[in-house]
Short mmCIF file of C-alpha atoms in Angstrom, two decimals:
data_model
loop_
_atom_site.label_atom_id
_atom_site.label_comp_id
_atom_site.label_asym_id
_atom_site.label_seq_id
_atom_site.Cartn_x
_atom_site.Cartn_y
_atom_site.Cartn_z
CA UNK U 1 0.88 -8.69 10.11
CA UNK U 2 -0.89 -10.68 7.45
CA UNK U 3 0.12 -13.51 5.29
CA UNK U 4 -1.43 -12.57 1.44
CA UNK U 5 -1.91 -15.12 -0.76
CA UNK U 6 -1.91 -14.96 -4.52
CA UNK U 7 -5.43 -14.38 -4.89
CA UNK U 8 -6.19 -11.42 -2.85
CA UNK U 9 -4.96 -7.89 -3.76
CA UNK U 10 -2.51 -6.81 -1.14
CA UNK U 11 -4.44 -2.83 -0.71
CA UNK U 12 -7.62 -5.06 -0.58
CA UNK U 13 -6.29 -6.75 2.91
CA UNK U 14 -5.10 -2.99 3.73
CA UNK U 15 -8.10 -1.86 3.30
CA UNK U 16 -10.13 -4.28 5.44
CA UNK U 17 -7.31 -3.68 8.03
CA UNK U 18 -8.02 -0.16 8.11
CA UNK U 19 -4.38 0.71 7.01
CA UNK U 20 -3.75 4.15 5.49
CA UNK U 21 -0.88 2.65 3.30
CA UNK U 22 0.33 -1.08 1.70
CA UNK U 23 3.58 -1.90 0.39
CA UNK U 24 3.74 -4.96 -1.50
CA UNK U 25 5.93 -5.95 -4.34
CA UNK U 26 6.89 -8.70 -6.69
CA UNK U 27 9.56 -10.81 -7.80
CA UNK U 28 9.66 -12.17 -11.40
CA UNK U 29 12.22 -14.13 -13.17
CA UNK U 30 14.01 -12.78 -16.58
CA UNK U 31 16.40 -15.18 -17.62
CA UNK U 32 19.22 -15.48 -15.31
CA UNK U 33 18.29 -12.63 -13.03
CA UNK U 34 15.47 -11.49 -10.60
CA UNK U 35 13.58 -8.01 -11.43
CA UNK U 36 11.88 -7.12 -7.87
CA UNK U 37 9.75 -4.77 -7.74
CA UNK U 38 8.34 -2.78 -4.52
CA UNK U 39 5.52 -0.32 -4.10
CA UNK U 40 3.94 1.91 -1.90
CA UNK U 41 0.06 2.66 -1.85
CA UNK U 42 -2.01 5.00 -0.32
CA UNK U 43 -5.23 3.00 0.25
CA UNK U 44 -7.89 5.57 0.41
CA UNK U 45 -7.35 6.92 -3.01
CA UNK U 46 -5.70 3.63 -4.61
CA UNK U 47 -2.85 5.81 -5.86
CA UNK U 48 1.15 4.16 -5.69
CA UNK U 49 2.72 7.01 -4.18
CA UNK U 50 6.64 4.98 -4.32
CA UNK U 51 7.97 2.14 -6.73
CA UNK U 52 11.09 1.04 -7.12
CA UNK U 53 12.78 -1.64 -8.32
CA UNK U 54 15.70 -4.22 -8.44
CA UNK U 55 17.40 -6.54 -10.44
CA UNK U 56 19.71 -9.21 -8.70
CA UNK U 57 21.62 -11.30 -11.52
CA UNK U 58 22.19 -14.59 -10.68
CA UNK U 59 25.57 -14.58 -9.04
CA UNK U 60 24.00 -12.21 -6.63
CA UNK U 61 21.88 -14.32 -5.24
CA UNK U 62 22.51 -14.73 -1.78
CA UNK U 63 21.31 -13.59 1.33
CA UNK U 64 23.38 -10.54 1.63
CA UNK U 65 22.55 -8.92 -1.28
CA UNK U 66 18.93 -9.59 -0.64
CA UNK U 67 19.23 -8.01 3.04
CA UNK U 68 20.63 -4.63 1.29
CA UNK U 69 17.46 -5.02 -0.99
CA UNK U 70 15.18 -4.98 1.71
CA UNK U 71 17.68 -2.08 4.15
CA UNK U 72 17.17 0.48 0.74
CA UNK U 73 13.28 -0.46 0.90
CA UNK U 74 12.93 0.18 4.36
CA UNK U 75 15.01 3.32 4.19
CA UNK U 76 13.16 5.15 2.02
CA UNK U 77 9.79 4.48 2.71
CA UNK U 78 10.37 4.71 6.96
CA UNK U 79 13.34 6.81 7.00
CA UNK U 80 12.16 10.13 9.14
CA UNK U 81 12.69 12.18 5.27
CA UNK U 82 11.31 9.00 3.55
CA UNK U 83 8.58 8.34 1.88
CA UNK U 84 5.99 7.58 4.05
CA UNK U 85 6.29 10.56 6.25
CA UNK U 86 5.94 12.97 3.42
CA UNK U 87 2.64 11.43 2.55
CA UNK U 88 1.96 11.08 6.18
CA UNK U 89 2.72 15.25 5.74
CA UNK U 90 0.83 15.76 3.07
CA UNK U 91 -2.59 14.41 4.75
CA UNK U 92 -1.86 15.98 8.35
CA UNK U 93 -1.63 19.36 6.42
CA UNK U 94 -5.13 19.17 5.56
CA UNK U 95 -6.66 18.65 8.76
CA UNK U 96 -7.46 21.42 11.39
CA UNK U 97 -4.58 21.44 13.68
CA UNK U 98 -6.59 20.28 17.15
CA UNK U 99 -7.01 16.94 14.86
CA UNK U 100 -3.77 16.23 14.02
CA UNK U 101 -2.50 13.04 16.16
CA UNK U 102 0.81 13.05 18.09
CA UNK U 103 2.76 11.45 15.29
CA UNK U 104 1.39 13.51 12.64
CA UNK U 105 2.14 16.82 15.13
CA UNK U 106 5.55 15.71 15.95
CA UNK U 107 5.80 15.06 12.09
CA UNK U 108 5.15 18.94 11.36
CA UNK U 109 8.57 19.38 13.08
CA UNK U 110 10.26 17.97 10.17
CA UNK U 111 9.14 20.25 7.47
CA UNK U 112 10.43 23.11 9.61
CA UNK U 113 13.99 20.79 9.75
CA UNK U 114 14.07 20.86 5.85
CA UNK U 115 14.16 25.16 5.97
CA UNK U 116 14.87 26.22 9.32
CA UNK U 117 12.83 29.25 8.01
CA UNK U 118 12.11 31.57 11.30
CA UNK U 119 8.44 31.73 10.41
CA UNK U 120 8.06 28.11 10.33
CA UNK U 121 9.11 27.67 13.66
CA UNK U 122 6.69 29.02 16.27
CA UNK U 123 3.93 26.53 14.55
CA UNK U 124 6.28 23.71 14.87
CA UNK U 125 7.47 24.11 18.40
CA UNK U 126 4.07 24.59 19.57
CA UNK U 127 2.55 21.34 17.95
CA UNK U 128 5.32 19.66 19.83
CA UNK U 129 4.92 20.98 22.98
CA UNK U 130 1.50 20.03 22.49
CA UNK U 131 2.14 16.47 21.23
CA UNK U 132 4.03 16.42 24.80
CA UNK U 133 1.40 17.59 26.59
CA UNK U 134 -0.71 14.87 25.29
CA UNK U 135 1.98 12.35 26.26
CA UNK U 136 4.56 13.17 28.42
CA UNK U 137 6.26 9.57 27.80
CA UNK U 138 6.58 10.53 24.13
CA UNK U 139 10.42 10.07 23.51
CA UNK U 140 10.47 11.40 19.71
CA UNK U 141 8.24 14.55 21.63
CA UNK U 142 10.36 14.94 23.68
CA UNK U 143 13.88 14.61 21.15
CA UNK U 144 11.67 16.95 18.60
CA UNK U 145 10.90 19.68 21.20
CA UNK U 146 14.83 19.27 22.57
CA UNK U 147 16.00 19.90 18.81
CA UNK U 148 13.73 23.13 18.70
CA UNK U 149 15.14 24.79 21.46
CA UNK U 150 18.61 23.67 20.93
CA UNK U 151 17.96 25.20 16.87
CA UNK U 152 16.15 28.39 18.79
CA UNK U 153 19.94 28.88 20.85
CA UNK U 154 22.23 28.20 18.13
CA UNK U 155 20.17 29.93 14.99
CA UNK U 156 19.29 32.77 17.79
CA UNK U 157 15.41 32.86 16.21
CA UNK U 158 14.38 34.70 19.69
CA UNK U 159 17.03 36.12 21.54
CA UNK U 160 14.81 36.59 24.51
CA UNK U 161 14.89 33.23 24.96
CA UNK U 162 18.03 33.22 27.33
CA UNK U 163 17.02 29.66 28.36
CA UNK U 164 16.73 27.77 25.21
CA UNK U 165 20.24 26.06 25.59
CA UNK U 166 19.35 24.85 29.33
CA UNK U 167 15.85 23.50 28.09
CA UNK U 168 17.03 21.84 25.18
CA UNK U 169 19.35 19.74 27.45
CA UNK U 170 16.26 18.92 29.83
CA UNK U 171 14.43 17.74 26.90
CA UNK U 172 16.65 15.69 25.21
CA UNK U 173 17.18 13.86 28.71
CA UNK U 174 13.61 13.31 29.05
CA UNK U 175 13.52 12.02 25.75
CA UNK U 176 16.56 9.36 26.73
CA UNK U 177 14.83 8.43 29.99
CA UNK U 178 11.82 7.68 28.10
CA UNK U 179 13.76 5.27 25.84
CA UNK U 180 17.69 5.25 25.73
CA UNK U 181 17.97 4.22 21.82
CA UNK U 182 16.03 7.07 20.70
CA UNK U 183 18.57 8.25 17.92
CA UNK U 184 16.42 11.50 17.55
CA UNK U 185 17.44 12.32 21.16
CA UNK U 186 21.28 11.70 20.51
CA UNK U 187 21.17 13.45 17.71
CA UNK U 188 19.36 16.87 19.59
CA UNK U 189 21.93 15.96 22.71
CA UNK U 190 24.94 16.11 19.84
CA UNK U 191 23.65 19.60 19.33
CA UNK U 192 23.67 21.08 22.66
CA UNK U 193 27.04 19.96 23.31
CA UNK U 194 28.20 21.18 19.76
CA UNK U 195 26.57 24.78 20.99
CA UNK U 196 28.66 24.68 24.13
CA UNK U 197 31.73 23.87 22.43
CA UNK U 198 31.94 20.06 24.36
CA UNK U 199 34.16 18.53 21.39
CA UNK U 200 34.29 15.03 24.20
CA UNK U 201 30.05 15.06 24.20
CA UNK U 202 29.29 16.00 20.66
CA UNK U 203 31.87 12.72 19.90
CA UNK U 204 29.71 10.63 22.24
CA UNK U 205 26.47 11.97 20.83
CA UNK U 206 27.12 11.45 17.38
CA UNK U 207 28.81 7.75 18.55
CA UNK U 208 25.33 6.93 20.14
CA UNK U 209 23.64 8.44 17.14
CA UNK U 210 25.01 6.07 14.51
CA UNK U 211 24.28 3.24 17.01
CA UNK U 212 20.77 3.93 17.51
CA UNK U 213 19.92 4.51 14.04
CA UNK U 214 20.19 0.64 12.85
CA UNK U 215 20.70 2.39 9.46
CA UNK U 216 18.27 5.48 9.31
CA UNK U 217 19.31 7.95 7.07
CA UNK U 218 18.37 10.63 9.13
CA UNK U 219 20.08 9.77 12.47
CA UNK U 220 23.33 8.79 10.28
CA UNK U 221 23.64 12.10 8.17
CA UNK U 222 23.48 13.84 11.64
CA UNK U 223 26.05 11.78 13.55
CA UNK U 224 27.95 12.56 10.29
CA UNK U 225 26.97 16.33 10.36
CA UNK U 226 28.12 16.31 13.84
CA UNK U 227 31.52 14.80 12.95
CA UNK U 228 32.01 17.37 10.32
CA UNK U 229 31.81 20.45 12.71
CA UNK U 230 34.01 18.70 15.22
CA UNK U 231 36.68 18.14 12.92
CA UNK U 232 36.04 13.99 12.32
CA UNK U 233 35.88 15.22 8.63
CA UNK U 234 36.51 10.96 7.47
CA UNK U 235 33.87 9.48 9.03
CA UNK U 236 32.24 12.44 8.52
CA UNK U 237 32.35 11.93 4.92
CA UNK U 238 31.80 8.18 5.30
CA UNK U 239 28.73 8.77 7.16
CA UNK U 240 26.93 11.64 4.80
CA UNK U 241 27.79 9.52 1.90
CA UNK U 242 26.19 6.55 2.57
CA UNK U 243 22.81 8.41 4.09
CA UNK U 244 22.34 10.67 0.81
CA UNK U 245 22.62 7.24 -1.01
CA UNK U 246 20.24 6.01 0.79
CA UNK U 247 17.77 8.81 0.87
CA UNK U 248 18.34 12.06 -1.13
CA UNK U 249 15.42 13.45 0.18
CA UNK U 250 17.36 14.60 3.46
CA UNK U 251 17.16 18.37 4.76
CA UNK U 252 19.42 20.74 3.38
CA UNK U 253 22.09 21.60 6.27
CA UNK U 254 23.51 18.37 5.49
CA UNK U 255 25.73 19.57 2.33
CA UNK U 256 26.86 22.07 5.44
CA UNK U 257 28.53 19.31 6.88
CA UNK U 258 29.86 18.69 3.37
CA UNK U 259 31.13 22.42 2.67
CA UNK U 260 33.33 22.47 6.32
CA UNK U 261 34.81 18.91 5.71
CA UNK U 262 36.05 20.29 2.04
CA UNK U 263 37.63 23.49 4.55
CA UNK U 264 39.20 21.44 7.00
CA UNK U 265 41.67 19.78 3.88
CA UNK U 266 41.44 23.44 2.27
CA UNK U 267 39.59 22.00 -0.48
CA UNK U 268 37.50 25.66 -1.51
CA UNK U 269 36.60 24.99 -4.97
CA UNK U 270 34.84 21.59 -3.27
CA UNK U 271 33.59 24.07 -0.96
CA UNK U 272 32.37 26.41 -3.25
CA UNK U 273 30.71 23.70 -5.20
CA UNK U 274 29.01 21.90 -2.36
CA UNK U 275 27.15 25.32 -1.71
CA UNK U 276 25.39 24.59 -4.85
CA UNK U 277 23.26 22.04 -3.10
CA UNK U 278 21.79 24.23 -0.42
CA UNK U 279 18.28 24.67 0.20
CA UNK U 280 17.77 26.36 2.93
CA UNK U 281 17.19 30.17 2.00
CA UNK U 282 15.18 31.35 4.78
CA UNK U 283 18.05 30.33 7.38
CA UNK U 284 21.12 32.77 7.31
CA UNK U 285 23.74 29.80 7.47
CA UNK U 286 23.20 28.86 3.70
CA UNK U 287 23.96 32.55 2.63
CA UNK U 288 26.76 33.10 5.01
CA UNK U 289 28.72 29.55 4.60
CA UNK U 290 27.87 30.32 0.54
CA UNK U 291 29.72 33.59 1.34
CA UNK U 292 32.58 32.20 3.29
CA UNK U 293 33.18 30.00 0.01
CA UNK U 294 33.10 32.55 -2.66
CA UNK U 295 35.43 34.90 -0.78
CA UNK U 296 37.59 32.20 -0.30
CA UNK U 297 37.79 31.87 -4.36
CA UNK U 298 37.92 35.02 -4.72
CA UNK U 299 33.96 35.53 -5.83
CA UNK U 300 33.85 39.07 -4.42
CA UNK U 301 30.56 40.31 -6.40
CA UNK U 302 28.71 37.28 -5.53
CA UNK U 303 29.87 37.05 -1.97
CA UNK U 304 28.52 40.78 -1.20
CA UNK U 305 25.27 39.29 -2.30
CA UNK U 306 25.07 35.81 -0.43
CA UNK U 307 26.61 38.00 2.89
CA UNK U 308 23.54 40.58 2.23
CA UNK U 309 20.86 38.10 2.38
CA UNK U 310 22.85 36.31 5.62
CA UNK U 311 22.66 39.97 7.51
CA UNK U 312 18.90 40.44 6.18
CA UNK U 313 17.70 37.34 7.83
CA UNK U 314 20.01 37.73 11.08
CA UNK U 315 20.98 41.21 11.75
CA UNK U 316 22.89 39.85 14.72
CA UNK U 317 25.61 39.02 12.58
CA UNK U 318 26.92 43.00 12.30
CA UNK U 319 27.59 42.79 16.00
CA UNK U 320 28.28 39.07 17.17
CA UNK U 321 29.25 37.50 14.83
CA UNK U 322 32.11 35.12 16.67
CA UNK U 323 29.27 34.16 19.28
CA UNK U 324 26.64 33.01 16.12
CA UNK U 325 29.28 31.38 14.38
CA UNK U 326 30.88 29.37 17.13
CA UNK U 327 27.52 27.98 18.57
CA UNK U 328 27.74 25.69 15.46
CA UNK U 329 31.43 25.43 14.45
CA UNK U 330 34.06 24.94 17.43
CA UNK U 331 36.82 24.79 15.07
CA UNK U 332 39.28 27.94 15.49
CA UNK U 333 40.16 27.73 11.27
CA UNK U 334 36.67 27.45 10.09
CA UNK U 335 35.15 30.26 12.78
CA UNK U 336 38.13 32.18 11.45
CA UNK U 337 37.00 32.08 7.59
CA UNK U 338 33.60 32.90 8.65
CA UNK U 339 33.80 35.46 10.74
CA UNK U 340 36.62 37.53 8.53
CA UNK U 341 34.18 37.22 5.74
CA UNK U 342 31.53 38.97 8.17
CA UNK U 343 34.16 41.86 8.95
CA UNK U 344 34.72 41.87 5.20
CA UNK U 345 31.42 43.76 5.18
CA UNK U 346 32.67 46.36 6.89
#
C-alpha cells in the first residue's frame, strides 16, 4: 500500500509499482452534499475500465453510510463476477495457455460458470487441474475443480464419469483443509449435498457460505441459490436480492433460484417471467425450467419449443428424466412439474 499525495497521479505510482490496475477516486463538495467518485484503471493502456459514483447529502454523513459506499466499491470491482476479474479475463484470453498464471487459469473457470455450455468445459476443468498441479495448497483450485466435477454429476456432461460426485466431495475437502473460510468451497460442498438429496448439508453449506463471503456477491447468490432448491424460498429471496444489487453481472442460473422460489408459493406468471432473464442457452436447464413455466401457463406452442432445445442439448432427458431433475431439485412439487412437462413430450 501507498499513501498518494495530491501531486502525483495515482496510475503514475501504479505504474512504478508494477500494478496491472489503480483505483483511485475523489471526493468533491457541491453545496450541502458530497459527489464521490471512484475509478478503475488499467495501467498499461491508461484506459478507466469502471467509474462510478456517489452522492451522500449531508444528513448522510456518517460512518455507516460511508462503509456501504466503500462495501458497493469493493463488490464490484473484487467480487469473483466483478469488475476486475473480467478484465483480468479479458488479458488471460490473449496469452498462450502454458502462460496463463494460477489465478488467471482458475479465473477461466468462471466464464464456463456464466454458460455451463458443454464445450466450454473440458478447457476449463483442465486449466484447473493444472492450476492444482502447480499448487496443490491452492484452496480456490481446489473449490474450482470440486465445482467442475460436482457440475459434470449433476448437468451429466460425461456420463462415463461414474465418479464425478465422489471426486467433487474430495475436492471441495481439500479445498476446506487448505483454508476453512474459503466460501468457493462451501458453496461447491452445498452442491454435492444438493446432488445427493442431503436437505441437513446443503442447509449447512449454504449457512457457511453466507458466512464466509463477508459480503461477496458471488458466494451470497449461491448460499441463496442453494436455499431456493431446498425449499428456504425467504432467505432465499433475501439473499439473491441483495447480491444482484450488488453486482448484476452474476451468472445466469441465479434467476433459477428465482423461477423455483416463485413455484414453491405457486406464483407461475412470476415464474414465467423470471425465465426471461436466463442466459444460459447452451445448458439444458434454462430451456427445460423455461418449459416447466410456460406449460404451467398454459404456453403450449412455446413450451414444445423451449422442451426441444432442452432434449437437443441432453438427450438423457427422454429416458431419466426424474434422476437429471432431482440431482438439482430435492423438492417432490417442483421435480413433479418438471418431470410431467418432460412426459408431456411424449
Amino acid at each position: 500500500r501507498a499513501l498518494v499525495d495530491s501531486v502525483q497521479a495515482p496510475a503514475d505510482l501504479a505504474s512504478r509499482l508494477h500494478a496491472d490496475y489503480c483505483l483511485s477516486g475523489t471526493i468533491r463538495k457541491q453545496g450541502r452534499s458530497l459527489r464521490v467518485t471512484v475509478q478503475l484503471t488499467d495501467v498499461a493502456f491508461g484506459k478507466i475500465i469502471w467509474a462510478d459514483t456517489h452522492t451522500v447529502n449531508e444528513r448522510e454523513l456518517e460512518l455507516r453510510r460511508h462503509d456501504l459506499i466503500v462495501k458497493r466499491v469493493a463488490s464490484k470491482i473484487g467480487d469473483m463476477y466483478g469488475v476486475l476479474a473480467t478484465a483480468v479475463l479479458r488479458q488471460a484470453r490473449r496469452k498462450p495457455r502454458e502462460r496463463l498464471t494460477l489465478c488467471e487459469a482458475v479465473l477461466g473457470n468462471l466464464r464456463y460458470q456464466s454458460q455451463l455450455a458443454d464445450g466450454m468445459f473440458t478447457r476449463a476443468f483442465h486449466d484447473a487441474e493444472r492450476a492444482i498441479a502447480a499448487d496443490p495448497e491452492f484452496a480456490w483450485g481446489w473449490a474450482a475443480l470440486a465445482l467442475l466435477h460436482i457440475d459434470n454429476f449433476v448437468l451429466s456432461i460425461d456420463p462415463r464419469a461414474s465418479d464425478a460426485a465422489d471426486r467433487a466431495l474430495f475436492c471441495a475437502r481439500q479445498a476446506l483443509r487448505t483454508d476453512a473460510d474459503c466460501g468457493l468451497a462451501h458453496f461447491s460442498l452445498g452442491v454435492y449435498y444438493l446432488s445427493q438429496g442431503n436437505i441437513e448439508g446443503v442447509a449447512r453449506s449454504a449457512n457457511a457460505a453466507v458466512e464466509a463471503s463477508q459480503g461477496s456477491p458471488f458466494e451470497t447468490s449461491g448460499a441463496g441459490a442453494l436455499f431456493a432448491m431446498v425449499g428456504e424460498s425467504g432467505r432465499s429471496r433475501t439473499l439473491l436480492k441483495r447480491a444482484v444489487a450488488l453486482n448484476p453481472r452474476l451468472p445466469g442460473w441465479v434467476h433459477w433460484a428465482g423461477a423455483v422460489n416463485a413455484w414453491k408459493v405457486g406464483d407461475h406468471a412470476s415464474a414465467l417471467e423470471i425465465t426471461q432473464e436466463f442466459s444460459m442457452p447452451g445448458c439444458f436447464w434454462d430451456h427445460l425450467l423455461r418449459a416447466s413455466a410456460e406449460i404451467a401457463m398454459g404456453e403450449t406452442t412455446d413450451r414444445k419449443r423451449s422442451l426441444n432445445q432442452a432434449m437437443n442439448l441432453r438427450p438423457q432427458l427422454s429416458s431419466q428424466p426424474q434422476e437429471l431433475v432431482s440431482r438439482l431439485i430435492p423438492d417432490r412439487e417442483v421435480q413433479k412439474l418438471i418431470v410431467d412437462t418432460v412426459a408431456s413430450s411424449s
